[in-house]
Coordinates of C-alpha atoms in Angstrom, one line a residue:
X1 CA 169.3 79.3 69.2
X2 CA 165.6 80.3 70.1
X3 CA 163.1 79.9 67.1
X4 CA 163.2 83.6 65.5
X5 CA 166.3 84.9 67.6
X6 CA 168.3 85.1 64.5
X7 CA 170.5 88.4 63.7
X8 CA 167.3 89.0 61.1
X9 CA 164.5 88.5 63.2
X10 CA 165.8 90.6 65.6
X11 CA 166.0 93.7 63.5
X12 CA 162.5 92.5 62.6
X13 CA 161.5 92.9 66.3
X14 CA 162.8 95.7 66.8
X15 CA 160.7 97.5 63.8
X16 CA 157.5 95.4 65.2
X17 CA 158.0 96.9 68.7
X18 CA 158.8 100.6 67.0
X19 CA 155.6 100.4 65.2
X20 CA 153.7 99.3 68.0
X21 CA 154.9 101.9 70.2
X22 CA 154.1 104.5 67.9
X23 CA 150.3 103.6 66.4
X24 CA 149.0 101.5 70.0
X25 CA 146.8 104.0 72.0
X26 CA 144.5 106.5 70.9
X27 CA 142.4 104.6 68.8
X28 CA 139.0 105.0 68.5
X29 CA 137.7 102.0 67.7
X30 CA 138.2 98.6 66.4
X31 CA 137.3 99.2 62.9
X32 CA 139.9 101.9 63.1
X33 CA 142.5 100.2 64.0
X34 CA 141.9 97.3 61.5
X35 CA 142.6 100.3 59.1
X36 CA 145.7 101.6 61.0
X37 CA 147.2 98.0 60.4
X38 CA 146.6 97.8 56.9
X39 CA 147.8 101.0 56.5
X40 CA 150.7 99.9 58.0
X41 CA 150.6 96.7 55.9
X42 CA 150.2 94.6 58.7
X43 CA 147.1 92.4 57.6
X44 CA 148.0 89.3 55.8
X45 CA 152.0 88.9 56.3
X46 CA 151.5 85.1 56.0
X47 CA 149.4 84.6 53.2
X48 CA 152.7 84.0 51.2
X49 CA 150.9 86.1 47.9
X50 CA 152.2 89.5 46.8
X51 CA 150.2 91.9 44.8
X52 CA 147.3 92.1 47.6
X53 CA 148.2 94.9 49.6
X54 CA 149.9 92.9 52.2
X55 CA 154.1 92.2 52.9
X56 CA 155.0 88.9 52.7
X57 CA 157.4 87.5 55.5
X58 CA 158.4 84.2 56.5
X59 CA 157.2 82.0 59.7
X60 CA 159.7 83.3 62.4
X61 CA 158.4 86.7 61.6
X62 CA 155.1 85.9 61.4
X63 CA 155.3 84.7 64.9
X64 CA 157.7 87.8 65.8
X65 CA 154.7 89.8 64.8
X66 CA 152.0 88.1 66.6
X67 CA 154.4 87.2 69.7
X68 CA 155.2 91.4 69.7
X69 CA 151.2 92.3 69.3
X70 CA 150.0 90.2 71.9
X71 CA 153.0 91.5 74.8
X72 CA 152.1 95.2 74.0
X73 CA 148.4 94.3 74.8
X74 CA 147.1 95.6 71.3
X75 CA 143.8 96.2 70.7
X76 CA 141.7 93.2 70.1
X77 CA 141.7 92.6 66.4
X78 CA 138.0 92.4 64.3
X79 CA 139.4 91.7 61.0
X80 CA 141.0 88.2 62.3
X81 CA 138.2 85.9 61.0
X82 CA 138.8 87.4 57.2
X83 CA 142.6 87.7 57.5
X84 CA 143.4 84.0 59.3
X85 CA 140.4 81.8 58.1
X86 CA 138.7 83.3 54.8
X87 CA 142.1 85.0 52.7
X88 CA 144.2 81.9 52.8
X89 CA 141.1 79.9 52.5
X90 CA 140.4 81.9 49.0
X91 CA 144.0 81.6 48.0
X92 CA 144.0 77.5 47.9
X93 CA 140.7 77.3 46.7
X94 CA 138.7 80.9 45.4
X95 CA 139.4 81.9 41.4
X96 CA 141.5 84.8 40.5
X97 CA 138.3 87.1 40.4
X98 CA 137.4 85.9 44.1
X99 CA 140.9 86.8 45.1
X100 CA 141.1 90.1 43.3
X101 CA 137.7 91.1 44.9
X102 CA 138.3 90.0 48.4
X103 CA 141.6 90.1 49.7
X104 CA 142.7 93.8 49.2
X105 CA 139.9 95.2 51.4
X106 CA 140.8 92.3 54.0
X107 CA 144.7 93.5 54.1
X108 CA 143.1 97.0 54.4
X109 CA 141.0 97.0 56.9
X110 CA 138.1 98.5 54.9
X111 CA 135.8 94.8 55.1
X112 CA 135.4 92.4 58.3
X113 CA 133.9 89.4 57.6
X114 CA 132.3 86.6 60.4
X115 CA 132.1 82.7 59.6
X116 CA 128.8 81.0 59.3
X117 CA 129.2 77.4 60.3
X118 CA 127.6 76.2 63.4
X119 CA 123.5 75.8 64.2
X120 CA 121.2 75.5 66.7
X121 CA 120.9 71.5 67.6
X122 CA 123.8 70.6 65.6
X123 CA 126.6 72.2 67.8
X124 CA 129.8 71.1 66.6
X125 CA 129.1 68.9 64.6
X126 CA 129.7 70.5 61.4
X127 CA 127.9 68.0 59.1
X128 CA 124.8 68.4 60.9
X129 CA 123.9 71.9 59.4
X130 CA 120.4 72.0 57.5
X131 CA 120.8 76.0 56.1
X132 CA 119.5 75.5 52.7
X133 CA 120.9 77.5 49.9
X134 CA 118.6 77.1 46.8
X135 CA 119.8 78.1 43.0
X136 CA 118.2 81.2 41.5
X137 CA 119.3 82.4 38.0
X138 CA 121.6 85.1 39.4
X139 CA 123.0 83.3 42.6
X140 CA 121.5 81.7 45.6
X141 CA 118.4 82.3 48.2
X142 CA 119.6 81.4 51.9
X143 CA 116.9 80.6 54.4
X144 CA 118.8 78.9 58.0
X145 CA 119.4 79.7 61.2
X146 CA 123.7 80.1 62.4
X147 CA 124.4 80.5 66.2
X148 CA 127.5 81.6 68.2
X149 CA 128.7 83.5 64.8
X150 CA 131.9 85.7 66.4
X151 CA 131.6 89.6 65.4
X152 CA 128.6 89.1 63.2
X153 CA 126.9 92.3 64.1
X154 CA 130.6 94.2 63.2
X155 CA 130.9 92.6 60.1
X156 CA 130.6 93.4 56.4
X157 CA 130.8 89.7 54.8
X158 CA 129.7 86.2 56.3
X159 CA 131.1 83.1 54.7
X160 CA 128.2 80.7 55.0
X161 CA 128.6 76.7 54.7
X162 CA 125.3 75.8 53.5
X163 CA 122.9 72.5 51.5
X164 CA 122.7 73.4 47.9
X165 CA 121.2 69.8 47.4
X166 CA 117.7 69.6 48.5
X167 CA 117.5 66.1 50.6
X168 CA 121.2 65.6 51.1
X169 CA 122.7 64.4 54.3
X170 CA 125.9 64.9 56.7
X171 CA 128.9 66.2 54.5
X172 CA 127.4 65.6 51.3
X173 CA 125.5 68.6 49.2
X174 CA 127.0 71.7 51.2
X175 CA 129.1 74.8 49.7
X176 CA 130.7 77.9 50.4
X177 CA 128.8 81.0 49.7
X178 CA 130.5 84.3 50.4
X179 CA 126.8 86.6 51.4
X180 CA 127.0 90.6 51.9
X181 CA 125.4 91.4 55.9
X182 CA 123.8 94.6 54.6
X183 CA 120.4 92.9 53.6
X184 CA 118.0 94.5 55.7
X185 CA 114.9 92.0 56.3
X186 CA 117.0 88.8 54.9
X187 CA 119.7 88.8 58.0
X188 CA 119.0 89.6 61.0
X189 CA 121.7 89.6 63.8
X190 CA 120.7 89.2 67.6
X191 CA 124.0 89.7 70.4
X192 CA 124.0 86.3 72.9
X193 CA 124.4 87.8 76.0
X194 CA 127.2 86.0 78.1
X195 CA 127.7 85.3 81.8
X196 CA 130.7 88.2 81.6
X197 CA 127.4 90.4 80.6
X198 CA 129.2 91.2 76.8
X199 CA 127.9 90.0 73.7
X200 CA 130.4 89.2 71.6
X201 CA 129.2 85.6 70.0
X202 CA 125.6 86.2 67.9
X203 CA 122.5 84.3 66.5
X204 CA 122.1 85.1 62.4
X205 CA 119.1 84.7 60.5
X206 CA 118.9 84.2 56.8
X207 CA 115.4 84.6 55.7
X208 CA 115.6 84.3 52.0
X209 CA 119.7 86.1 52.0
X210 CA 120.7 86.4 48.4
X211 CA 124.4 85.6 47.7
X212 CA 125.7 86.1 44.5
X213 CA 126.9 83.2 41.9
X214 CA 130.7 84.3 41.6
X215 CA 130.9 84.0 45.0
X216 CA 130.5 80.6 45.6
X217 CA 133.9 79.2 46.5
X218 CA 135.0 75.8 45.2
X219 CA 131.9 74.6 43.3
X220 CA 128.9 73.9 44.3
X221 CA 128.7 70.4 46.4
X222 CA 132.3 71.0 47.4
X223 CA 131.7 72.5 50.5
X224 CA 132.8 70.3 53.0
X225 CA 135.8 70.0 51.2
X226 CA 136.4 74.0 51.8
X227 CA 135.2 74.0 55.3
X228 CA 137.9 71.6 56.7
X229 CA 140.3 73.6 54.3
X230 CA 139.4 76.8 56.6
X231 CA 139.4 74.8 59.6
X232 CA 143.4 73.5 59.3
X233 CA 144.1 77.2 59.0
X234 CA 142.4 78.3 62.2
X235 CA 145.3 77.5 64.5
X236 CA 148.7 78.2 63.6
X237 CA 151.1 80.9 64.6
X238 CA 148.1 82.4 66.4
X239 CA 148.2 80.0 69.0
X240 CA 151.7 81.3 70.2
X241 CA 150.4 84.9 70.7
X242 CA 147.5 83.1 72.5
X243 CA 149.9 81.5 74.5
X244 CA 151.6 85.4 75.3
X245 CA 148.5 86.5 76.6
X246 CA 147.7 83.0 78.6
X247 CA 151.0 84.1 80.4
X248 CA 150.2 87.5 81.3
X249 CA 146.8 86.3 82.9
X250 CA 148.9 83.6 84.6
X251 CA 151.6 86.5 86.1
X252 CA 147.7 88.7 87.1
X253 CA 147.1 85.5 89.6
X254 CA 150.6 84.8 91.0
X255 CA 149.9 88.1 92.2
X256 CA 146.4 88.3 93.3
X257 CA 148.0 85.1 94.9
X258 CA 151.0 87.2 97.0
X259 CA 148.7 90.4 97.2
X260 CA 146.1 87.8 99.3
X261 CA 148.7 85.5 101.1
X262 CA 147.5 82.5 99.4
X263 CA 150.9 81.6 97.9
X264 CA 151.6 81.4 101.4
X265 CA 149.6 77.4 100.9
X266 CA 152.3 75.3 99.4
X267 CA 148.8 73.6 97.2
X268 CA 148.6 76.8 95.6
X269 CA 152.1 77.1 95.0
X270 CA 151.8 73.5 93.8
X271 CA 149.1 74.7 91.3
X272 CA 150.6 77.9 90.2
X273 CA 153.8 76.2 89.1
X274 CA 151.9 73.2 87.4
X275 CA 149.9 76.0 85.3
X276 CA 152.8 77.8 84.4
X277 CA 155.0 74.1 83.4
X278 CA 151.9 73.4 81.3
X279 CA 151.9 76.6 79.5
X280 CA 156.0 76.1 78.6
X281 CA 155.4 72.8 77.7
X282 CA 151.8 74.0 75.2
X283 CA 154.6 76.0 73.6
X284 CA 157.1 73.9 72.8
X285 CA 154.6 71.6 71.4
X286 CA 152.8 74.7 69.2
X287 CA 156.6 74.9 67.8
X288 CA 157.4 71.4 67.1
X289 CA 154.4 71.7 64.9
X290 CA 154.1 74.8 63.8
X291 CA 154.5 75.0 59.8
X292 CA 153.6 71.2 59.4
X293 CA 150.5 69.8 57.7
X294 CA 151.6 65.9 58.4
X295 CA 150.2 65.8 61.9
X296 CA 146.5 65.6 61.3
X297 CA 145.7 65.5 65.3
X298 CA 147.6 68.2 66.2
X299 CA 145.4 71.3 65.7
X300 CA 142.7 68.9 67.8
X301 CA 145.6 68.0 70.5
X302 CA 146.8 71.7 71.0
X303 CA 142.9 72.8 71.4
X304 CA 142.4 70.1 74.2
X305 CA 145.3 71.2 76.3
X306 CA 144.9 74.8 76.2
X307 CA 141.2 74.9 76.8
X308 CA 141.3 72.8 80.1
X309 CA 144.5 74.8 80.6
X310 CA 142.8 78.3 80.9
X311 CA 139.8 76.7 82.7
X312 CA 141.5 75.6 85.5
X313 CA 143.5 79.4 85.5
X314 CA 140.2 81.1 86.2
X315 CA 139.4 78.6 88.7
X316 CA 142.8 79.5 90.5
X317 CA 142.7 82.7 89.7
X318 CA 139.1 82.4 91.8
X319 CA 140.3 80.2 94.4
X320 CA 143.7 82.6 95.2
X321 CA 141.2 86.0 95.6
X322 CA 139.2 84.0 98.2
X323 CA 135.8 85.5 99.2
X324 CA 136.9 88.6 97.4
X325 CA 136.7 86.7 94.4
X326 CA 132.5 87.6 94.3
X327 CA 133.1 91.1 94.9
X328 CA 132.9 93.5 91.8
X329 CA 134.7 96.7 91.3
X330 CA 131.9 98.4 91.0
X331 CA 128.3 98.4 93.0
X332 CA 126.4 95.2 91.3
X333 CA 122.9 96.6 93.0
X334 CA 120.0 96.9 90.1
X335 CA 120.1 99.6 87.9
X336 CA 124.0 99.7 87.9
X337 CA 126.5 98.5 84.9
X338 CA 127.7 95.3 85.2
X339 CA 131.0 95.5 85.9
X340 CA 133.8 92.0 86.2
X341 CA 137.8 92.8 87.1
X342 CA 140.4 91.4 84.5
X343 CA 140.1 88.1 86.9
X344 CA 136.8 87.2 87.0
X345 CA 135.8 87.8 83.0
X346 CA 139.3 85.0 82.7
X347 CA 137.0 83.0 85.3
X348 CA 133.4 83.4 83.6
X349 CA 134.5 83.7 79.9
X350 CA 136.7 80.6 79.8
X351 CA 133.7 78.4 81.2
X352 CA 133.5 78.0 76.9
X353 CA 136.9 77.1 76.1
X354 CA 136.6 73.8 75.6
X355 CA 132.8 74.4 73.9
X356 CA 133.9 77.2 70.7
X357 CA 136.1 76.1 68.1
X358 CA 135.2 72.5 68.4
X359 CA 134.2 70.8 72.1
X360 CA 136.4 68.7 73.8
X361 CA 134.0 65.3 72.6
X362 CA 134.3 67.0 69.0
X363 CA 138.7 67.3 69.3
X364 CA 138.7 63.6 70.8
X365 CA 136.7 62.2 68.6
X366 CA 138.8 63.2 65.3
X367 CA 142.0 62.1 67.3
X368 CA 140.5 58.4 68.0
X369 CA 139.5 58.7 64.1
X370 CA 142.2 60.0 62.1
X371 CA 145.2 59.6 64.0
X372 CA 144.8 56.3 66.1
X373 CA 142.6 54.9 63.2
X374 CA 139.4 53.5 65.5
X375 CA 135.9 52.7 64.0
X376 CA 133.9 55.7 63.0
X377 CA 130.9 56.4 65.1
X378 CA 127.5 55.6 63.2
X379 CA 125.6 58.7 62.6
X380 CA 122.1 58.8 60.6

C-alpha cells in the first residue's frame, strides 16, 4: 500500500481537502491566513506536544496535510520559519517558560518570526558569523549585520545566532537569542531586490538590538549546538509538498512544450521525461528517509538533487517557449510594472536554488565529512 493510503488516512484526506475547499480564496493577506490556519488548528500538527494550541497527528498525516496544501495551490505560508524551524527547535531545547511564551502565538497565527543566521562575507558558512551579542544586566545588546533573512520585514520575532564571547572563533562562543523586530533605530530591515523584481529575502541591521535574558535558548556558548539542532528540522515532510508543487511547474512546461510544438524534438522529449523520472525518484528517496535521524547526509543529499533539479526545469521551461521565452505579459517599456509569467519567475528565481539553505560546496562538503569520513578542511 502507498505511504498514507490507509483506511485512516484517507478519512484524514478527505477532512484536509473539505477544509481546504472551504477557507482557500478570499483571503486578504498572508498574515490572515496564518490566522485562518490556526484557527483551524492547522499550525504545528507535527510538533508531537499537546497543550499548545495545535492537534497532534502522526507522520502519514502530516504529509497528507502538506501533500493536500500544496495540490490546492494554498496561499504561500509566512508563519513557516516559526512553525518548522523555531517550535520544535524550542521543544528539544527552550525551558518550559520559553515554550509557554512562544509556541501558542506560533500555532495561532498571531507572531511570524524570521531566522537570523547568515552574513555578509561569511555566506554559508555558518561558523563564520561575527554578530556580537554583549551581556547587559537585563539581557543582551546586539550590534551585526544578517543578510538574505527570508520574511524579515513581515515578521514579529528573529531568532539570531550570535558571539556572546568577545574574541571567540568559528563554532565556539555563539548562542541563540530570541530579539523582538519592533525596535525602531536598533533593526533596520532593507528588501533585496531580486532578478524576478520581488523582494522577498532582506538585509537586517542590529545596531545596539536589546534581546531579553529569558530568551536566550540553550545557554549561553551553546549556540552552535542549537543552530544545527534547527537546521536537521528544516527538511522533512516539507520536502514532499515541495516536491507537489515541483510537479505542477513540470506539467506548466510539458505544455508550454505541446502549446509551442517543441515536444515535437525527440531531445526535448528526452529532457522532459528525464525531469519528471528524477522527480519520482527525489520522492521515493524523501520517503525512504522521512522520520529517520540515522542518515546524517541525507538532508544535504535531498538538497543537492532538488536544487540542480529545479534549475535545469526553468532552463527547459525557457528553452521549450523559444524566443517567446523573453517576452513579458505585460509591456516591459520604462515606467511600467515589472511583470514575469509563472515560467519565467521558475526560470529567474531558481538561479538560487542551489545558493539558499546551504550551497551546493556547503551540502558536499558535510557529505565528504560526516558521511564518507574524509579529512576536514583547515579553516583559520
Amino acid at each position: 500500500m502507498e505511504f498514507g493510503r490507509t483506511s485512516e488516512d484517507e478519512a484524514f484526506r478527505a477532512e484536509v481537502r473539505g477544509w481546504l475547499a472551504e477557507h482557500v480564496g478570499g483571503v486578504g493577506d498572508r498574515r490572515e491566513w496564518e490566522r485562518v490556519l490556526g484557527g483551524g488548528g492547522w499550525i504545528g500538527i507535527g510538533w508531537g506536544v499537546e497543550g499548545y494550541g495545535n492537534r497532534a497527528v502522526g507522520l502519514e498525516r502530516q504529509v497528507v496535510w502538506a501533500e493536500e496544501y500544496a495540490r490546492v495551490r494554498a496561499p504561500a505560508r509566512s508563519g513557516h520559519i516559526g512553525e518548522k524551524l523555531l517550535a520544535p527547535t524550542l521543544i528539544a531545547h527552550g525551558s518550559e517558560e520559553q515554550k509557554n511564551r512562544f509556541l501558542p502565538p506560533i500555532a495561532s497565527g498571531d507572531e511570524l518570526w524570521c531566522q537570523g543566521y547568515s552574513e555578509p562575507g561569511a555566506g554559508s558558512d555558518l561558523a563564520g558569523i561575527r554578530t556580537e551579542a554583549v551581556r547587559e544586566a537585563d539581557g543582551y545588546r546586539i550590534s551585526g549585520q544578517k543578510i538574505w533573512t527570508s520574511l524579515a520585514h513581515e515578521a514579529d520575532w528573529c531568532f539570531v545566532l550570535a558571539r556572546t564571547e568577545a574574541g571567540s572563533r568559528r563554532h565556539r562562543g555563539l548562542s541563540f537569542l530570541l530579539v523582538p523586530m519592533d525596535q525602531p533605530g536598533r533593526i533596520e530591515v532593507r528588501p533585496i531586490r531580486q532578478m524576478t523584481g520581488t523582494s522577498e529575502f532582506n538585509e537586517v541591521f542590529f545596531d545596539g538590538a536589546h534581546a531579553r535574558a529569558e530568551h536566550l535558548v540553550g545557554g549561553e556558548g551553546n549556540g552552535w549546538q542549537v543552530a544545527m539542532s534547527l537546521l536537521g528540522f528544516e527538511r522533512g515532510v516539507s520536502t514532499l509538498a515541495q516536491q507537489v508543487g515541483f510537479a505542477q511547474e513540470l506539467g506548466q512546461v510539458i505544455e508550454a512544450a505541446v502549446a509551442s510544438g517543441a515536444a515535437d524534438d525527440p531531445v526535448v522529449r528526452d529532457l522532459l521525461v528525464r525531469q519528471w523520472a528524477e522527480l519520482r525518484t527525489m520522492r521515493w528517496n524523501a520517503l525512504r528517509t522521512l522520520g529517520s535521524s540515522a542518515d546524517q547526509g541525507a538532508p544535504s543529499v535531498a538538497k543537492l538533487m532538488w536544487g540542480r533539479w529545479h534549475q535545469r526545469l526553468g532552463e527547459l521551461a525557457m528553452r521549450v517557449r523559444g524566443a517567446g521565452a523573453a517576452v513579458g505579459p505585460g509591456d516591459w517599456s520604462a515606467g511600467s510594472p515589472y511583470e514575469l509569467d509563472a515560467l519565467q519567475h521558475l526560470f529567474l528565481f531558481s538561479r538560487a536554488d542551489t545558493i539558499y539553505g546551504g550551497s551546493d560546496e556547503i551540502q558536499r562538503t558535510i557529505i565528504a565529512e560526516r558521511v564518507l569520513g574524509l579529512p576536514r578542511e583547515a579553516k583559520g
